[in-house]
Coordinates of N, CA and C in Angstrom, one line a residue:
Chain A
X27 N 125.9 111.4 103.8 CA 124.9 110.8 102.7 C 124.6 111.9 101.8
X28 N 124.7 111.5 100.5 CA 124.2 112.5 99.3 C 122.8 112.7 99.5
X29 N 122.4 113.9 99.3 CA 120.9 114.2 99.3 C 120.7 115.1 98.1
X30 N 119.7 114.6 97.2 CA 119.1 115.8 96.2 C 117.8 116.0 96.2
X31 N 117.4 117.4 96.2 CA 116.0 117.7 96.5 C 115.4 118.4 95.4
X32 N 114.3 117.9 94.7 CA 114.0 118.7 93.4 C 112.7 119.4 93.6
X33 N 112.3 120.5 93.4 CA 111.1 121.3 93.5 C 110.8 122.2 92.2
X34 N 109.6 122.4 92.0 CA 108.5 121.7 92.5 C 108.3 120.1 92.0
X35 N 107.4 119.6 92.8 CA 107.2 118.1 92.2 C 106.5 118.0 91.0
X36 N 105.6 119.0 90.8 CA 104.8 119.1 89.5 C 104.7 120.6 88.9
X37 N 104.6 120.8 87.5 CA 104.8 122.1 87.2 C 103.8 122.1 85.8
X38 N 102.7 122.7 85.6 CA 102.0 122.8 84.6 C 102.1 124.3 84.0
X39 N 102.4 124.3 82.7 CA 102.7 125.6 81.8 C 101.9 125.5 80.9
X40 N 101.8 126.8 80.3 CA 100.9 127.2 78.9 C 102.3 127.2 78.0
X41 N 101.9 126.7 76.9 CA 103.0 126.8 75.9 C 103.5 128.2 75.6
X42 N 104.9 128.4 75.8 CA 105.4 129.8 75.6 C 105.7 130.4 77.2
X43 N 105.1 130.0 78.1 CA 105.4 130.4 79.4 C 106.5 129.8 80.0
X44 N 107.7 130.6 80.1 CA 108.9 130.3 80.6 C 108.8 129.9 82.3
X45 N 109.6 129.0 82.6 CA 109.9 128.7 84.2 C 110.9 128.0 84.4
X46 N 111.6 127.7 85.5 CA 112.7 127.1 86.1 C 112.3 125.9 87.1
X47 N 112.9 125.1 87.1 CA 113.0 123.9 88.1 C 114.2 124.0 89.0
X48 N 114.1 123.5 90.2 CA 115.1 123.7 91.1 C 115.8 122.2 91.6
X49 N 117.0 122.4 91.6 CA 117.4 121.0 92.3 C 118.5 121.4 93.3
X50 N 118.5 121.2 94.6 CA 119.4 121.6 95.5 C 120.1 120.2 95.9
X51 N 121.2 120.4 96.6 CA 122.0 119.0 96.9 C 122.8 119.2 98.0
X52 N 123.3 118.3 98.8 CA 124.5 118.3 99.4 C 125.1 116.8 99.3
X53 N 126.4 117.0 99.1 CA 127.5 116.0 98.6 C 128.8 116.2 99.3
X54 N 129.3 115.2 99.7 CA 130.7 115.3 100.6 C 131.6 115.8 99.4
X55 N 131.7 115.3 98.0 CA 132.5 115.9 97.2 C 131.9 115.7 95.7
X56 N 131.5 117.0 95.4 CA 130.7 116.7 93.9 C 131.7 116.6 92.8
X57 N 131.3 115.6 92.0 CA 131.9 115.4 91.0 C 131.1 115.4 89.8
X58 N 130.2 116.3 90.0 CA 129.2 116.4 88.6 C 128.0 116.4 89.1
X59 N 126.9 117.2 88.5 CA 125.5 117.2 88.7 C 125.1 117.0 87.4
X60 N 124.1 116.3 87.2 CA 123.7 115.9 85.9 C 122.2 116.0 85.7
X61 N 121.5 116.2 84.5 CA 120.2 116.4 84.3 C 119.7 115.5 83.3
X62 N 118.6 114.8 83.6 CA 118.1 113.8 82.7 C 116.4 114.2 82.4
X63 N 116.1 113.8 81.2 CA 114.5 113.7 81.0 C 114.2 112.3 80.8
X64 N 112.8 112.0 81.6 CA 112.3 110.9 81.3 C 111.0 111.1 80.8
X65 N 110.5 110.4 79.9 CA 109.1 110.1 79.3 C 108.3 109.0 79.7
X66 N 106.9 109.4 80.1 CA 106.5 108.1 80.6 C 106.6 106.7 80.0
X67 N 107.0 105.9 80.7 CA 107.1 104.5 80.3 C 108.5 104.1 79.7
X68 N 109.4 105.3 79.6 CA 110.7 105.1 79.2 C 111.8 105.2 80.2
X69 N 113.1 104.8 79.8 CA 114.0 105.2 80.7 C 114.7 106.4 80.7
X70 N 115.1 107.1 81.9 CA 115.7 108.4 81.7 C 116.8 108.6 80.3
X71 N 116.8 109.8 80.0 CA 117.7 110.1 78.8 C 118.4 111.3 79.3
X72 N 119.9 111.1 79.3 CA 120.7 112.5 79.8 C 120.8 113.6 78.9
X73 N 120.8 114.6 79.5 CA 120.8 115.7 78.9 C 122.0 116.8 79.0
X74 N 122.4 117.0 80.4 CA 123.6 117.9 80.8 C 124.5 117.3 81.9
X75 N 125.6 117.9 81.8 CA 126.8 117.6 82.9 C 127.0 118.9 83.2
X76 N 127.0 119.2 84.5 CA 127.7 120.5 85.0 C 128.6 120.2 86.2
X77 N 130.0 120.9 86.3 CA 131.0 120.4 87.1 C 131.4 121.5 88.2
X78 N 131.1 122.8 87.8 CA 131.3 123.7 88.7 C 130.7 124.8 88.7
X79 N 130.6 125.7 89.8 CA 129.5 126.9 90.1 C 130.0 127.9 89.0
X80 N 128.6 128.2 88.6 CA 128.8 129.4 87.3 C 128.9 128.9 86.1
X81 N 128.7 127.5 85.9 CA 128.7 126.8 84.8 C 127.4 126.8 84.0
X82 N 127.3 126.8 82.7 CA 126.0 126.8 82.1 C 126.1 125.9 80.9
X83 N 125.0 125.1 80.7 CA 124.9 124.3 79.3 C 123.4 124.7 78.8
X84 N 123.4 124.5 77.4 CA 122.1 124.8 76.8 C 121.9 123.7 75.6
X85 N 120.6 123.7 75.4 CA 120.2 122.7 74.3 C 118.6 122.8 74.1
X86 N 118.6 123.4 72.7 CA 117.2 124.0 72.5 C 116.6 124.8 73.3
X87 N 115.5 124.6 74.1 CA 114.9 125.5 75.0 C 115.1 125.2 76.5
X88 N 116.0 124.5 76.7 CA 116.6 124.3 77.9 C 118.1 124.7 78.2
X89 N 118.0 125.3 79.4 CA 119.2 125.7 79.9 C 119.6 125.5 81.5
X90 N 120.7 124.8 81.6 CA 120.8 124.3 83.0 C 122.0 125.1 83.7
X91 N 121.9 125.4 85.0 CA 123.1 126.5 85.4 C 123.2 125.7 86.8
X92 N 124.6 126.0 87.6 CA 125.0 125.6 88.8 C 125.6 126.7 89.6
X93 N 125.2 126.3 90.9 CA 125.7 127.4 92.0 C 126.3 126.0 92.9
X94 N 126.9 126.7 94.0 CA 127.5 125.7 95.1 C 126.5 124.7 95.7
X95 N 125.4 125.0 95.8 CA 124.3 124.6 96.4 C 123.1 123.8 95.6
X96 N 122.7 124.5 94.5 CA 121.8 124.0 93.9 C 122.1 124.4 92.2
X97 N 120.9 123.7 91.6 CA 121.2 123.8 90.1 C 119.8 124.4 89.6
X98 N 119.6 124.9 88.4 CA 118.5 125.4 88.0 C 118.4 124.8 86.5
X99 N 117.0 124.2 86.0 CA 116.9 124.0 84.7 C 115.9 125.0 84.1
X100 N 116.2 125.8 83.2 CA 115.5 127.0 82.9 C 114.9 126.3 81.4
X101 N 113.5 126.5 81.4 CA 112.7 126.0 80.2 C 112.2 127.4 79.7
X102 N 112.9 127.7 78.4 CA 112.4 129.2 77.7 C 111.2 128.8 76.7
X103 N 110.2 129.4 76.7 CA 109.1 129.4 75.8 C 108.8 127.7 75.5
X104 N 108.5 126.9 76.5 CA 108.2 125.5 76.2 C 107.0 125.4 75.3
X105 N 107.1 124.1 74.7 CA 106.3 123.6 73.8 C 105.7 122.4 74.5
X106 N 104.6 121.9 73.8 CA 104.0 120.7 74.3 C 105.0 119.4 74.5
X107 N 105.9 119.3 73.6 CA 106.8 118.1 73.7 C 108.0 118.2 74.6
X108 N 108.0 119.4 75.2 CA 108.9 119.6 76.3 C 108.0 118.6 77.7
X109 N 107.0 118.4 77.7 CA 106.3 117.8 78.8 C 107.0 116.3 79.1
X110 N 107.3 116.0 80.5 CA 108.4 115.1 80.9 C 108.8 115.1 82.0
X111 N 109.3 114.3 82.8 CA 109.8 114.4 84.1 C 111.2 114.6 84.0
X112 N 111.9 116.0 84.9 CA 113.3 116.2 84.8 C 113.8 115.6 85.8
X113 N 114.8 114.8 85.8 CA 115.6 114.5 87.0 C 117.0 115.1 87.1
X114 N 117.4 115.3 88.4 CA 118.7 115.8 88.5 C 119.5 114.6 89.3
X115 N 120.8 114.7 89.2 CA 121.5 113.5 89.9 C 122.9 114.3 90.0
X116 N 123.4 113.7 91.3 CA 124.8 114.3 91.6 C 125.8 112.9 91.9
X117 N 126.9 113.0 91.5 CA 127.9 111.9 91.5 C 128.9 111.9 92.7
X118 N 129.1 110.8 93.3 CA 130.0 110.4 94.2 C 130.9 109.4 94.0
X119 N 132.0 109.5 93.5 CA 132.6 108.2 93.3 C 132.0 107.6 92.0
X120 N 131.8 106.2 92.1 CA 131.1 105.6 90.9 C 129.5 105.4 91.2
X121 N 129.0 106.2 92.0 CA 127.4 106.3 92.3 C 126.9 107.5 91.9
X122 N 125.6 107.3 91.5 CA 124.7 108.5 91.1 C 123.6 108.4 92.0
X123 N 123.4 109.7 92.8 CA 122.0 109.9 93.6 C 121.4 110.8 93.1
X124 N 120.1 110.4 92.8 CA 118.8 111.2 92.0 C 118.0 111.5 92.8
X125 N 117.4 112.8 92.4 CA 116.4 113.5 92.9 C 115.0 112.8 92.4
X126 N 114.0 113.2 93.1 CA 112.7 112.4 92.7 C 112.0 112.9 91.6
X127 N 112.6 114.0 91.0 CA 111.9 114.7 89.7 C 110.7 115.9 89.9
X128 N 110.9 116.5 88.8 CA 109.8 117.4 88.5 C 108.8 116.9 87.1
X129 N 107.6 116.8 87.4 CA 107.1 116.5 86.1 C 106.5 117.8 85.6
X130 N 106.6 117.8 84.5 CA 106.5 119.3 83.6 C 105.3 118.9 82.8
X131 N 104.2 119.7 82.6 CA 103.3 119.4 81.5 C 102.9 120.7 80.9
X132 N 103.3 120.6 79.5 CA 103.0 121.9 78.6 C 101.8 122.0 77.9
X133 N 100.8 123.0 78.1 CA 99.6 122.9 77.6 C 99.6 123.7 76.3
X134 N 99.2 123.2 75.1 CA 98.9 124.0 73.8 C 98.0 125.2 73.9
Chain B
X6 N 123.0 99.8 66.6 CA 123.1 99.5 67.9 C 121.7 99.3 68.8
X7 N 121.4 98.4 69.4 CA 120.3 98.3 70.0 C 120.2 99.0 71.5
X8 N 121.4 99.4 72.1 CA 121.7 100.4 73.1 C 121.7 99.1 74.2
X9 N 120.7 99.5 75.3 CA 120.8 98.6 76.5 C 119.3 98.1 76.5
X10 N 119.2 96.7 76.4 CA 118.2 95.8 76.4 C 117.8 95.3 77.5
X11 N 116.7 95.3 78.1 CA 116.2 94.7 79.2 C 114.9 93.9 78.8
X12 N 115.0 92.5 79.7 CA 113.9 91.7 79.4 C 113.6 91.0 80.8
X13 N 112.6 90.7 81.1 CA 111.4 90.8 80.6 C 110.9 92.4 80.8
X14 N 110.1 92.9 80.1 CA 109.3 94.1 80.1 C 108.5 94.2 81.4
X15 N 107.6 93.1 81.5 CA 106.6 93.0 82.6 C 106.8 91.5 83.2
X16 N 106.6 91.6 84.6 CA 106.8 90.5 85.3 C 105.9 90.5 86.7
X17 N 105.2 89.4 86.8 CA 104.1 89.3 88.2 C 104.8 87.9 88.9
X18 N 105.3 88.2 90.0 CA 105.6 87.1 90.9 C 104.8 86.8 92.0
X19 N 104.9 85.6 92.7 CA 104.5 85.5 93.9 C 105.3 85.7 95.2
X20 N 105.0 86.0 96.2 CA 106.0 86.2 97.2 C 106.9 84.9 97.5
X21 N 108.1 85.0 97.4 CA 108.9 83.8 97.9 C 109.6 83.2 96.3
X22 N 109.2 83.7 95.3 CA 109.7 83.2 94.1 C 110.8 83.7 93.6
X23 N 111.8 83.1 92.9 CA 113.1 83.9 92.5 C 112.9 84.2 91.0
X24 N 113.7 85.2 90.5 CA 113.6 85.4 89.3 C 114.9 86.1 88.8
X25 N 115.2 86.4 87.4 CA 116.4 86.9 86.8 C 116.0 88.1 86.0
X26 N 116.2 89.1 86.2 CA 116.2 90.3 85.1 C 117.2 90.5 84.4
X27 N 117.2 90.2 83.0 CA 118.3 90.4 82.1 C 118.7 91.6 81.5
X28 N 119.7 92.1 81.4 CA 120.2 93.5 80.8 C 121.6 93.1 79.8
X29 N 121.5 93.7 78.9 CA 122.4 93.5 77.9 C 122.6 94.9 77.1
X30 N 124.1 95.0 76.9 CA 124.3 96.5 75.8 C 125.3 96.0 75.1
X31 N 124.9 96.5 73.8 CA 126.1 96.5 72.8 C 126.9 97.6 72.3
X32 N 127.3 98.5 73.3 CA 127.9 99.6 73.0 C 129.6 99.3 73.7
X33 N 129.7 98.2 74.1 CA 131.1 97.9 74.7 C 131.4 98.8 76.1
X34 N 130.3 99.1 76.7 CA 130.6 99.8 77.9 C 131.1 99.0 78.9
X35 N 131.9 99.6 80.0 CA 132.7 99.0 80.8 C 131.5 99.1 82.2
X36 N 131.1 100.2 82.3 CA 130.1 100.5 83.4 C 128.7 100.0 83.3
X37 N 128.2 99.3 84.1 CA 126.9 99.0 84.2 C 126.1 98.8 85.4
X38 N 124.9 99.3 85.8 CA 124.5 99.4 87.1 C 122.8 99.1 86.8
X39 N 122.1 98.8 87.9 CA 120.9 98.7 88.2 C 120.2 99.7 89.1
X40 N 119.2 100.2 88.7 CA 118.5 100.9 89.6 C 116.8 100.6 89.8
X41 N 116.2 100.8 91.0 CA 114.8 100.6 91.0 C 114.2 101.9 91.0
X42 N 113.0 102.3 90.5 CA 112.3 103.5 90.4 C 111.0 103.6 91.3
X43 N 110.8 104.3 92.2 CA 109.5 104.0 93.0 C 108.8 105.4 93.1
X44 N 107.4 105.5 93.1 CA 106.8 106.9 93.1 C 107.1 107.8 94.2
X45 N 107.7 108.9 93.8 CA 108.2 109.8 95.1 C 109.4 109.7 95.8
X46 N 110.2 108.5 95.1 CA 111.5 108.3 95.7 C 112.7 108.3 94.8
X47 N 112.2 108.5 93.4 CA 113.5 108.9 92.6 C 114.1 107.5 92.4
X48 N 115.0 107.3 91.6 CA 115.8 106.2 91.4 C 116.8 105.9 92.2
X49 N 116.9 104.5 92.7 CA 117.8 104.4 94.0 C 118.8 103.3 93.4
X50 N 120.0 103.2 93.5 CA 121.1 102.3 92.9 C 121.1 101.0 93.9
X51 N 121.2 99.9 93.0 CA 120.9 98.5 93.8 C 122.3 98.0 93.7
X52 N 122.9 97.7 92.4 CA 124.1 97.4 92.4 C 124.8 98.1 91.2
X53 N 125.9 98.0 91.0 CA 126.9 98.6 89.9 C 128.1 97.5 89.6
X54 N 128.5 97.9 88.3 CA 129.9 97.0 88.0 C 130.6 98.0 87.2
X55 N 132.0 98.0 87.7 CA 132.9 99.0 86.7 C 133.7 98.0 85.5
X56 N 133.5 96.9 85.6 CA 134.0 96.0 84.4 C 133.7 94.5 84.6
X57 N 134.1 93.8 83.9 CA 133.6 92.3 83.9 C 134.4 91.8 85.0
X58 N 133.8 90.9 85.8 CA 134.3 90.4 87.1 C 134.3 91.0 88.4
X59 N 133.7 92.5 88.1 CA 133.5 93.5 89.2 C 132.5 94.0 89.7
X60 N 132.1 93.6 90.6 CA 130.6 94.3 91.2 C 130.8 94.9 92.5
X61 N 129.6 95.7 92.8 CA 129.7 96.6 94.1 C 128.4 96.8 94.4
X62 N 128.1 97.0 95.6 CA 126.7 97.4 96.3 C 126.4 98.8 96.1
X63 N 125.0 99.0 95.7 CA 124.8 100.5 95.8 C 123.9 100.7 97.0
X64 N 122.9 101.7 97.0 CA 122.2 102.1 98.2 C 121.3 101.1 98.6
X65 N 120.5 100.2 97.8 CA 119.7 99.3 98.4 C 119.8 97.9 97.8
X66 N 120.8 97.5 98.2 CA 121.3 95.9 97.6 C 120.4 94.6 98.2
X67 N 120.0 94.9 99.4 CA 119.5 93.6 100.2 C 118.2 92.9 99.2
X68 N 118.6 91.7 99.3 CA 117.5 90.8 98.4 C 117.7 90.9 96.9
X69 N 119.0 91.4 96.5 CA 119.4 91.5 95.0 C 120.9 90.7 95.0
X70 N 120.9 90.0 93.9 CA 122.4 89.6 93.6 C 122.7 90.0 92.1
X71 N 123.9 90.2 91.9 CA 124.5 90.5 90.2 C 125.5 89.8 90.1
X72 N 126.0 89.7 89.0 CA 127.3 88.9 88.4 C 127.5 89.8 87.3
X73 N 128.8 89.6 86.9 CA 129.4 90.2 85.6 C 130.2 89.3 84.8
X74 N 130.1 88.4 84.3 CA 130.9 87.5 83.7 C 131.4 88.0 82.4
X75 N 130.7 88.7 81.5 CA 131.0 89.4 80.2 C 130.8 90.9 80.3
X76 N 131.5 91.7 79.4 CA 131.2 93.0 79.4 C 129.7 93.6 79.0
X77 N 129.1 92.5 78.3 CA 127.9 92.9 77.6 C 126.6 92.7 78.4
X78 N 126.6 91.6 79.5 CA 125.8 91.2 80.1 C 125.5 91.5 81.8
X79 N 124.6 92.1 82.3 CA 124.6 92.4 83.9 C 123.5 91.8 84.4
X80 N 123.3 90.6 84.6 CA 121.5 90.1 85.0 C 121.6 90.4 86.6
X81 N 120.4 90.9 87.0 CA 119.8 91.2 88.5 C 119.2 89.7 88.8
X82 N 119.3 89.2 90.1 CA 118.6 88.4 90.5 C 117.9 88.6 91.8
X83 N 116.6 88.3 91.8 CA 115.6 88.3 93.0 C 115.6 87.1 93.8
X84 N 116.2 86.7 94.8 CA 116.6 85.5 95.5 C 115.1 85.0 96.1
X85 N 114.4 85.8 96.8 CA 112.8 85.5 97.4 C 112.0 86.6 97.4
X86 N 111.3 86.8 96.4 CA 110.8 88.1 96.1 C 109.8 88.3 97.1
X87 N 109.7 89.7 97.2 CA 108.7 90.2 98.4 C 108.2 91.5 98.1
X88 N 106.9 91.6 98.3 CA 106.0 92.7 98.0 C 106.7 94.2 97.9
X89 N 107.7 94.3 99.0 CA 108.4 95.6 98.8 C 109.5 95.8 97.6
X90 N 109.5 94.5 96.8 CA 110.2 94.6 95.5 C 109.6 94.8 94.4
X91 N 108.3 95.2 94.5 CA 107.6 95.7 93.5 C 108.0 97.0 93.0
X92 N 108.2 97.3 91.9 CA 108.8 98.5 91.3 C 109.3 98.3 89.8
X93 N 110.0 99.4 89.7 CA 110.0 99.2 88.0 C 111.7 99.4 88.0
X94 N 112.5 98.6 87.2 CA 114.0 98.5 87.3 C 114.4 98.9 86.0
X95 N 115.5 99.6 86.3 CA 116.1 100.1 85.1 C 117.8 99.6 85.1
X96 N 118.2 99.2 83.9 CA 119.5 98.9 83.7 C 120.1 100.0 83.0
X97 N 121.3 100.4 83.3 CA 122.2 101.8 82.8 C 123.7 101.3 82.6
X98 N 124.3 101.8 81.3 CA 125.5 101.6 81.3 C 126.0 103.0 80.7
X99 N 127.6 102.8 80.7 CA 128.4 104.1 80.2 C 129.7 103.6 79.9
X100 N 130.3 104.4 79.2 CA 131.8 103.8 78.7 C 132.9 103.2 79.8
X101 N 132.8 104.3 80.7 CA 133.8 103.8 81.8 C 133.3 104.2 83.2
X102 N 134.2 104.0 84.4 CA 133.5 104.6 85.6 C 133.8 106.1 85.6
X103 N 134.6 106.6 85.0 CA 134.8 108.2 84.7 C 133.6 108.8 84.2
X104 N 132.5 108.1 83.6 CA 131.5 108.6 82.8 C 130.4 108.4 83.6
X105 N 130.5 107.9 85.0 CA 129.5 107.3 85.8 C 128.2 108.3 85.7
X106 N 128.4 109.7 85.4 CA 126.8 110.5 85.5 C 126.4 110.3 84.0
X107 N 126.9 110.1 82.9 CA 126.3 110.0 81.7 C 125.8 108.8 81.3
X108 N 124.8 108.4 81.8 CA 124.3 107.0 81.7 C 123.2 106.7 80.4
X109 N 123.2 105.7 79.7 CA 122.3 105.2 79.0 C 121.4 103.9 79.5
X110 N 119.9 104.5 79.5 CA 119.2 103.6 80.5 C 118.4 102.7 79.1
X111 N 118.1 101.5 79.9 CA 117.2 100.7 79.0 C 115.7 101.2 79.5
X112 N 114.8 100.5 78.8 CA 113.2 100.7 78.9 C 112.6 100.5 80.2
X113 N 113.1 99.6 80.9 CA 112.7 99.3 82.3 C 112.0 98.0 82.2
X114 N 111.8 97.3 83.4 CA 111.2 96.2 83.7 C 110.4 96.4 84.8
X115 N 109.1 96.2 85.0 CA 108.2 96.4 85.6 C 107.7 95.0 86.2
X116 N 108.0 95.1 87.5 CA 107.9 94.0 88.5 C 106.8 94.3 89.4
X117 N 105.9 93.2 89.4 CA 104.9 93.0 90.6 C 104.9 92.0 91.3
X118 N 105.1 92.0 92.6 CA 105.2 90.7 93.5 C 103.9 90.7 94.4
X119 N 103.2 89.9 94.3 CA 102.1 89.7 95.1 C 102.1 88.9 96.3

């Protein structure tokens, strides 16, 4: 059974204080690792796809990286608008398995 | 484009009642799916469809039915609501089964079963 574990559950940052979120996974045949952002009361919004170890993707202050057992989402010099819950997921055939998420709060 | 539209946004049911959550997308997406989101448990897949006329079970299908008679619509039916089905439900779609990881989500339907 596919498992996705995210840590920490919550992260409070000062504006400009860079940090990283962790997503560890076990899956029988990885067909992609995906990061999403979810704002309160909204549906998740797709951010990145990673397929192979060593791959990196960037978008504004976010950078996602992938190893054989985990993925990291690095937030560089965050701003209050980066406050959200970040979800990672792994794909197996036509199904996605999500982690419980990391809630990031960035204070001005 | 409206994207993925879910109705209703909020619903309160009594135990044993039935209801249908509606989901429609206007992006001509072949793949559609339903998730439920509970605190501390993340999103869990209920049912999915890779195209009109084709549906399959996800991780937590018990107590739910789906059908896919058109490309646009993917309703989720609760047959006999139970308090354990209190949750936020999300419908999601994408171009095709090959893009399963890159989903477009609706805004959610918050269901409370008393």
